[in-house]
mmCIF file of C-alpha atoms in Angstrom:
data_model
loop_
_atom_site.group_PDB
_atom_site.id
_atom_site.type_symbol
_atom_site.label_atom_id
_atom_site.label_comp_id
_atom_site.label_asym_id
_atom_site.label_seq_id
_atom_site.Cartn_x
_atom_site.Cartn_y
_atom_site.Cartn_z
ATOM 1 C CA MET A 12 23.183 -22.158 10.520
ATOM 2 C CA ARG A 13 26.320 -23.458 10.511
ATOM 3 C CA ARG A 14 27.986 -25.559 7.081
ATOM 4 C CA GLU A 15 27.175 -29.158 7.791
ATOM 5 C CA GLY A 16 30.663 -30.989 8.872
ATOM 6 C CA ARG A 17 32.807 -27.254 8.862
ATOM 7 C CA GLY A 18 31.544 -25.364 11.379
ATOM 8 C CA LEU A 19 31.640 -22.006 9.262
ATOM 9 C CA PRO A 20 28.933 -20.017 8.964
ATOM 10 C CA ALA A 21 26.273 -19.966 5.895
ATOM 11 C CA PRO A 22 27.051 -16.521 3.380
ATOM 12 C CA ARG A 23 24.940 -13.714 4.412
ATOM 13 C CA GLU A 24 24.373 -11.968 1.349
ATOM 14 C CA GLY A 25 25.530 -12.567 -2.425
ATOM 15 C CA ALA A 26 25.993 -15.105 -5.292
ATOM 16 C CA ARG A 27 27.426 -17.035 -2.621
ATOM 17 C CA ARG A 28 24.126 -17.597 -0.388
ATOM 18 C CA PHE A 29 21.760 -17.523 -3.401
ATOM 19 C CA PHE A 30 24.853 -21.170 -4.592
ATOM 20 C CA TYR A 31 24.438 -21.825 -0.860
ATOM 21 C CA LEU A 32 21.032 -21.751 -0.358
ATOM 22 C CA PHE A 33 20.140 -23.708 -3.913
ATOM 23 C CA TRP A 34 23.196 -26.799 -3.476
ATOM 24 C CA ASN A 35 21.412 -27.200 0.154
ATOM 25 C CA HIS A 36 17.549 -27.362 -0.571
ATOM 26 C CA ALA A 37 17.623 -28.788 -4.317
ATOM 27 C CA TRP A 38 15.161 -31.146 -3.302
ATOM 28 C CA LYS A 39 13.187 -28.709 -1.882
ATOM 29 C CA LEU A 40 13.116 -27.020 -5.275
ATOM 30 C CA ILE A 41 12.101 -30.173 -6.982
ATOM 31 C CA ARG A 42 9.173 -30.642 -4.413
ATOM 32 C CA LEU A 43 8.237 -27.203 -4.002
ATOM 33 C CA ASN A 44 7.903 -27.501 -8.246
ATOM 34 C CA LEU A 45 6.306 -30.659 -8.209
ATOM 35 C CA LEU A 46 3.252 -29.634 -6.028
ATOM 36 C CA PHE A 47 2.690 -25.920 -7.865
ATOM 37 C CA LEU A 48 2.560 -28.089 -11.135
ATOM 38 C CA ALA A 49 -0.198 -30.218 -9.437
ATOM 39 C CA CYS A 50 -2.295 -27.340 -7.518
ATOM 40 C CA CYS A 51 -2.053 -25.663 -11.027
ATOM 41 C CA ILE A 52 -3.907 -28.157 -12.564
ATOM 42 C CA PRO A 53 -7.823 -26.722 -12.456
ATOM 43 C CA VAL A 54 -6.674 -23.479 -13.414
ATOM 44 C CA VAL A 55 -8.252 -20.781 -10.983
ATOM 45 C CA THR A 56 -5.869 -22.640 -8.265
ATOM 46 C CA MET A 57 -3.084 -20.502 -10.423
ATOM 47 C CA PRO A 58 -2.500 -17.442 -8.096
ATOM 48 C CA ALA A 59 -3.294 -19.413 -5.117
ATOM 49 C CA ALA A 60 -0.407 -21.977 -5.680
ATOM 50 C CA LEU A 61 2.178 -18.668 -7.584
ATOM 51 C CA CYS A 62 1.498 -16.951 -4.118
ATOM 52 C CA ALA A 63 2.190 -20.098 -2.022
ATOM 53 C CA MET A 64 5.719 -21.170 -4.060
ATOM 54 C CA ASP A 65 6.459 -17.713 -4.078
ATOM 55 C CA ARG A 66 5.909 -16.936 0.147
ATOM 56 C CA VAL A 67 8.052 -20.633 0.643
ATOM 57 C CA LEU A 68 10.848 -19.305 -1.533
ATOM 58 C CA ILE A 69 11.065 -16.128 0.198
ATOM 59 C CA VAL A 70 11.220 -17.539 3.588
ATOM 60 C CA LEU A 71 13.872 -19.968 2.217
ATOM 61 C CA VAL A 72 15.444 -16.494 1.197
ATOM 62 C CA ARG A 73 15.336 -14.344 4.507
ATOM 63 C CA GLU A 74 15.894 -17.533 6.974
ATOM 64 C CA GLY A 75 17.340 -19.374 4.870
ATOM 65 C CA ASN A 76 14.860 -22.762 5.551
ATOM 66 C CA VAL A 77 11.968 -23.061 5.268
ATOM 67 C CA LEU A 78 8.764 -25.972 5.831
ATOM 68 C CA LEU A 79 7.943 -26.762 3.077
ATOM 69 C CA TRP A 80 4.491 -28.166 3.231
ATOM 70 C CA GLU A 81 3.222 -25.839 5.700
ATOM 71 C CA GLU A 82 4.221 -22.485 3.876
ATOM 72 C CA PHE A 83 2.556 -23.574 1.020
ATOM 73 C CA ARG A 84 -0.437 -24.745 2.422
ATOM 74 C CA ASP A 85 -0.541 -21.724 4.863
ATOM 75 C CA GLU A 86 0.365 -19.356 1.607
ATOM 76 C CA PHE A 87 -2.063 -21.399 -0.660
ATOM 77 C CA LYS A 88 -5.106 -21.233 2.001
ATOM 78 C CA LYS A 89 -5.159 -17.373 2.823
ATOM 79 C CA ASP A 90 -4.645 -15.979 -0.514
ATOM 80 C CA PHE A 91 -6.968 -18.227 -2.651
ATOM 81 C CA TRP A 92 -9.142 -15.411 -2.679
ATOM 82 C CA ARG A 93 -7.042 -12.840 -2.661
ATOM 83 C CA SER A 94 -4.953 -13.793 -5.471
ATOM 84 C CA LEU A 95 -7.767 -14.414 -7.831
ATOM 85 C CA PRO A 96 -8.098 -10.679 -9.099
ATOM 86 C CA LEU A 97 -3.971 -10.863 -9.749
ATOM 87 C CA GLY A 98 -4.729 -13.785 -11.108
ATOM 88 C CA LEU A 99 -6.882 -12.133 -14.121
ATOM 89 C CA LEU A 100 -5.398 -8.904 -13.942
ATOM 90 C CA PHE A 101 -1.979 -9.818 -15.341
ATOM 91 C CA GLY A 102 -2.976 -13.597 -16.911
ATOM 92 C CA GLY A 103 -4.937 -10.625 -18.795
ATOM 93 C CA LEU A 104 -2.155 -9.435 -19.842
ATOM 94 C CA LEU A 105 0.167 -12.081 -20.752
ATOM 95 C CA PHE A 106 -2.717 -13.449 -22.993
ATOM 96 C CA LEU A 107 -3.433 -9.846 -24.445
ATOM 97 C CA GLY A 108 0.586 -9.808 -24.913
ATOM 98 C CA TYR A 109 0.508 -13.231 -26.650
ATOM 99 C CA PHE A 110 -2.043 -12.390 -28.916
ATOM 100 C CA LEU A 111 -0.397 -8.664 -30.439
ATOM 101 C CA LEU A 112 2.590 -10.486 -31.041
ATOM 102 C CA SER A 113 0.203 -13.570 -32.741
ATOM 103 C CA LEU A 114 -1.413 -10.717 -34.939
ATOM 104 C CA GLY A 115 2.174 -8.868 -35.565
ATOM 105 C CA MET A 116 3.984 -11.880 -37.103
ATOM 106 C CA GLY A 117 0.599 -12.447 -39.319
ATOM 107 C CA ASN A 118 0.496 -8.770 -40.622
ATOM 108 C CA PHE A 119 4.741 -8.051 -40.153
ATOM 109 C CA GLY A 120 4.704 -7.469 -44.467
ATOM 110 C CA THR A 121 2.500 -4.257 -43.432
ATOM 111 C CA PHE A 122 2.893 -1.333 -41.847
ATOM 112 C CA LEU A 123 0.694 -2.487 -38.494
ATOM 113 C CA GLY A 124 2.914 -5.428 -38.296
ATOM 114 C CA PRO A 125 5.577 -4.197 -35.865
ATOM 115 C CA MET A 126 3.812 -1.914 -34.122
ATOM 116 C CA PHE A 127 0.986 -5.123 -33.288
ATOM 117 C CA PHE A 128 4.535 -6.800 -32.339
ATOM 118 C CA ALA A 129 6.048 -4.171 -30.329
ATOM 119 C CA PHE A 130 2.820 -3.432 -28.639
ATOM 120 C CA GLY A 131 2.749 -7.002 -27.547
ATOM 121 C CA LEU A 132 6.391 -7.225 -26.024
ATOM 122 C CA PHE A 133 6.349 -3.957 -24.429
ATOM 123 C CA THR A 134 3.088 -5.918 -22.583
ATOM 124 C CA ILE A 135 4.516 -9.796 -22.173
ATOM 125 C CA GLY A 136 7.674 -7.293 -20.604
ATOM 126 C CA PHE A 137 4.943 -4.702 -18.638
ATOM 127 C CA ALA A 138 3.356 -8.377 -16.857
ATOM 128 C CA LEU A 139 6.293 -10.052 -15.726
ATOM 129 C CA GLY A 140 7.729 -7.529 -14.519
ATOM 130 C CA ARG A 141 4.288 -6.277 -12.235
ATOM 131 C CA GLY A 142 2.855 -9.276 -11.422
ATOM 132 C CA SER A 143 6.414 -10.881 -9.786
ATOM 133 C CA TYR A 144 6.734 -8.335 -7.825
ATOM 134 C CA ALA A 145 2.567 -8.177 -6.854
ATOM 135 C CA PHE A 146 3.039 -11.979 -6.033
ATOM 136 C CA LEU A 147 5.608 -11.895 -4.445
ATOM 137 C CA MET A 148 4.382 -9.009 -2.116
ATOM 138 C CA ARG A 149 0.781 -10.537 -2.149
ATOM 139 C CA ALA A 150 2.724 -13.793 -0.268
ATOM 140 C CA MET A 151 4.543 -10.998 1.625
ATOM 141 C CA PHE A 152 2.874 -8.624 2.892
ATOM 142 C CA ASP A 153 -0.855 -8.517 4.245
ATOM 143 C CA LEU A 154 -2.295 -5.627 2.164
ATOM 144 C CA PRO A 155 -5.294 -4.816 -0.154
ATOM 145 C CA ASN A 156 -4.689 -5.516 -3.432
ATOM 146 C CA GLY A 157 -4.598 -1.634 -4.406
ATOM 147 C CA GLN A 158 -1.640 -1.631 -2.748
ATOM 148 C CA ILE A 159 0.095 -4.287 -3.442
ATOM 149 C CA LEU A 160 -0.430 -3.115 -7.336
ATOM 150 C CA LYS A 161 0.905 0.357 -6.401
ATOM 151 C CA ASN A 162 4.009 -0.186 -4.712
ATOM 152 C CA ALA A 163 4.165 -3.411 -7.431
ATOM 153 C CA ASN A 164 4.467 -1.194 -10.287
ATOM 154 C CA GLY A 165 6.525 1.679 -7.753
ATOM 155 C CA MET A 166 9.160 -0.816 -7.913
ATOM 156 C CA SER A 167 9.115 -1.690 -11.164
ATOM 157 C CA ALA A 168 10.108 1.673 -12.229
ATOM 158 C CA LEU A 169 11.992 2.675 -9.572
ATOM 159 C CA ARG A 170 16.088 3.346 -10.673
ATOM 160 C CA GLY A 171 17.703 -0.285 -8.128
ATOM 161 C CA GLY A 172 14.362 -1.857 -8.513
ATOM 162 C CA ARG A 173 15.266 -4.582 -10.581
ATOM 163 C CA GLY A 174 12.199 -4.292 -11.780
ATOM 164 C CA TRP A 175 13.409 -5.764 -15.413
ATOM 165 C CA LEU A 176 14.539 -8.797 -13.979
ATOM 166 C CA PRO A 177 11.655 -11.434 -14.228
ATOM 167 C CA ILE A 178 11.499 -10.608 -17.614
ATOM 168 C CA VAL A 179 14.734 -11.465 -18.571
ATOM 169 C CA VAL A 180 14.558 -14.995 -16.518
ATOM 170 C CA HIS A 181 11.504 -15.488 -17.520
ATOM 171 C CA GLY A 182 12.787 -14.812 -21.181
ATOM 172 C CA VAL A 183 15.610 -16.861 -20.708
ATOM 173 C CA GLY A 184 13.478 -19.685 -19.377
ATOM 174 C CA PHE A 185 11.161 -19.441 -22.902
ATOM 175 C CA LEU A 186 14.028 -19.577 -24.967
ATOM 176 C CA PHE A 187 15.473 -22.270 -23.543
ATOM 177 C CA GLY A 188 12.501 -23.763 -23.028
ATOM 178 C CA PHE A 189 11.747 -23.446 -26.775
ATOM 179 C CA SER A 190 14.720 -24.738 -28.186
ATOM 180 C CA PHE A 191 14.712 -28.074 -26.661
ATOM 181 C CA PHE A 192 11.429 -28.733 -26.376
ATOM 182 C CA PRO A 193 10.706 -31.355 -25.469
ATOM 183 C CA TYR A 194 13.471 -32.748 -24.562
ATOM 184 C CA THR A 195 12.589 -29.969 -21.858
ATOM 185 C CA LEU A 196 9.712 -31.293 -20.079
ATOM 186 C CA ILE A 197 11.505 -32.939 -17.965
ATOM 187 C CA VAL A 198 13.345 -30.322 -16.750
ATOM 188 C CA ILE A 199 10.205 -28.402 -15.866
ATOM 189 C CA ALA A 200 8.331 -30.866 -14.660
ATOM 190 C CA LEU A 201 11.089 -31.001 -12.145
ATOM 191 C CA PHE A 202 12.725 -27.915 -11.001
ATOM 192 C CA GLY A 203 12.038 -25.702 -14.666
ATOM 193 C CA ILE A 204 9.178 -23.407 -12.532
ATOM 194 C CA SER A 205 10.838 -23.356 -8.399
ATOM 195 C CA LEU A 206 14.529 -22.511 -10.025
ATOM 196 C CA PRO A 207 13.597 -19.192 -11.892
ATOM 197 C CA GLN A 208 11.122 -18.079 -9.482
ATOM 198 C CA TYR A 209 13.590 -18.541 -6.597
ATOM 199 C CA LEU A 210 16.735 -15.871 -8.874
ATOM 200 C CA ILE A 211 13.752 -13.921 -8.747
ATOM 201 C CA CYS A 212 12.460 -14.115 -5.037
ATOM 202 C CA TYR A 213 16.144 -13.647 -4.230
ATOM 203 C CA LEU A 214 16.907 -10.816 -6.366
ATOM 204 C CA LEU A 215 13.794 -8.641 -5.794
ATOM 205 C CA ASN A 216 14.270 -9.488 -1.621
ATOM 206 C CA ASP A 217 17.280 -6.679 -1.786
ATOM 207 C CA PRO A 218 15.353 -4.258 -2.694
ATOM 208 C CA ILE A 219 12.139 -4.732 -1.202
ATOM 209 C CA GLN A 220 14.324 -4.570 2.206
ATOM 210 C CA LYS A 221 15.575 -1.313 1.316
ATOM 211 C CA ASN A 222 12.339 0.811 0.133
ATOM 212 C CA ILE A 223 9.458 -1.106 1.767
ATOM 213 C CA ILE A 224 10.259 -3.813 4.851
ATOM 214 C CA SER A 225 13.728 -0.836 6.270
ATOM 215 C CA PRO A 226 11.266 1.681 5.987
ATOM 216 C CA TRP A 227 8.494 1.046 7.497
ATOM 217 C CA GLU A 228 10.554 -0.474 10.806
ATOM 218 C CA ARG A 229 12.060 2.736 11.637
ATOM 219 C CA MET A 230 8.755 4.938 11.398
ATOM 220 C CA GLN A 231 8.011 2.240 13.916
ATOM 221 C CA ALA A 232 11.271 2.459 15.723
ATOM 222 C CA GLN A 233 10.261 6.192 16.355
ATOM 223 C CA LYS A 234 6.586 5.700 16.878
ATOM 224 C CA GLU A 235 8.058 3.549 19.905
ATOM 225 C CA THR A 236 10.270 5.853 21.527
#
């Protein structure tokens, strides 16, 4: 892959590659955002739509380009049923976290209020950290959901696994959207979901490569020799 008009190779890693891909594929991120929102209208399709979005983004991150519609369509169809249990699990945890936060805020003057609030924050953080890894790996690997959850939990807890990253990204996005609402609606509609997911996929790709893909490739190479 070359820079247009310069004949220079695209950056292979780091912030330069992140912004290079963003600059050259910003329109794809907007189309992906709109496609994701359209596919989420019948709520039950949200898990499959998230898997499809992650598939498009991880291919873009790893390959430097992506056929948006083809990757999204194929992943959506492939993971429609397999992603539903993940959606129920992590969607339920997010709802539980929101309920605990509301309960804590409503009873903040009592002893139980701060405790409920803290449990709510922990539950939401747990769901975002593990869920982001689970849906990304669901889009990357053809594994049973049990193995996906096991790997997601391990990667989130791993030192250097960046399991905190999705919590920070979604937290900052929520604060930004809430602080400037309703003016942020147009931002959310255009790239308010695809851009944070692009950042998450970009930064989680490296630990997945180092801790899952590379060891598997070495094991396969040893079997062949």
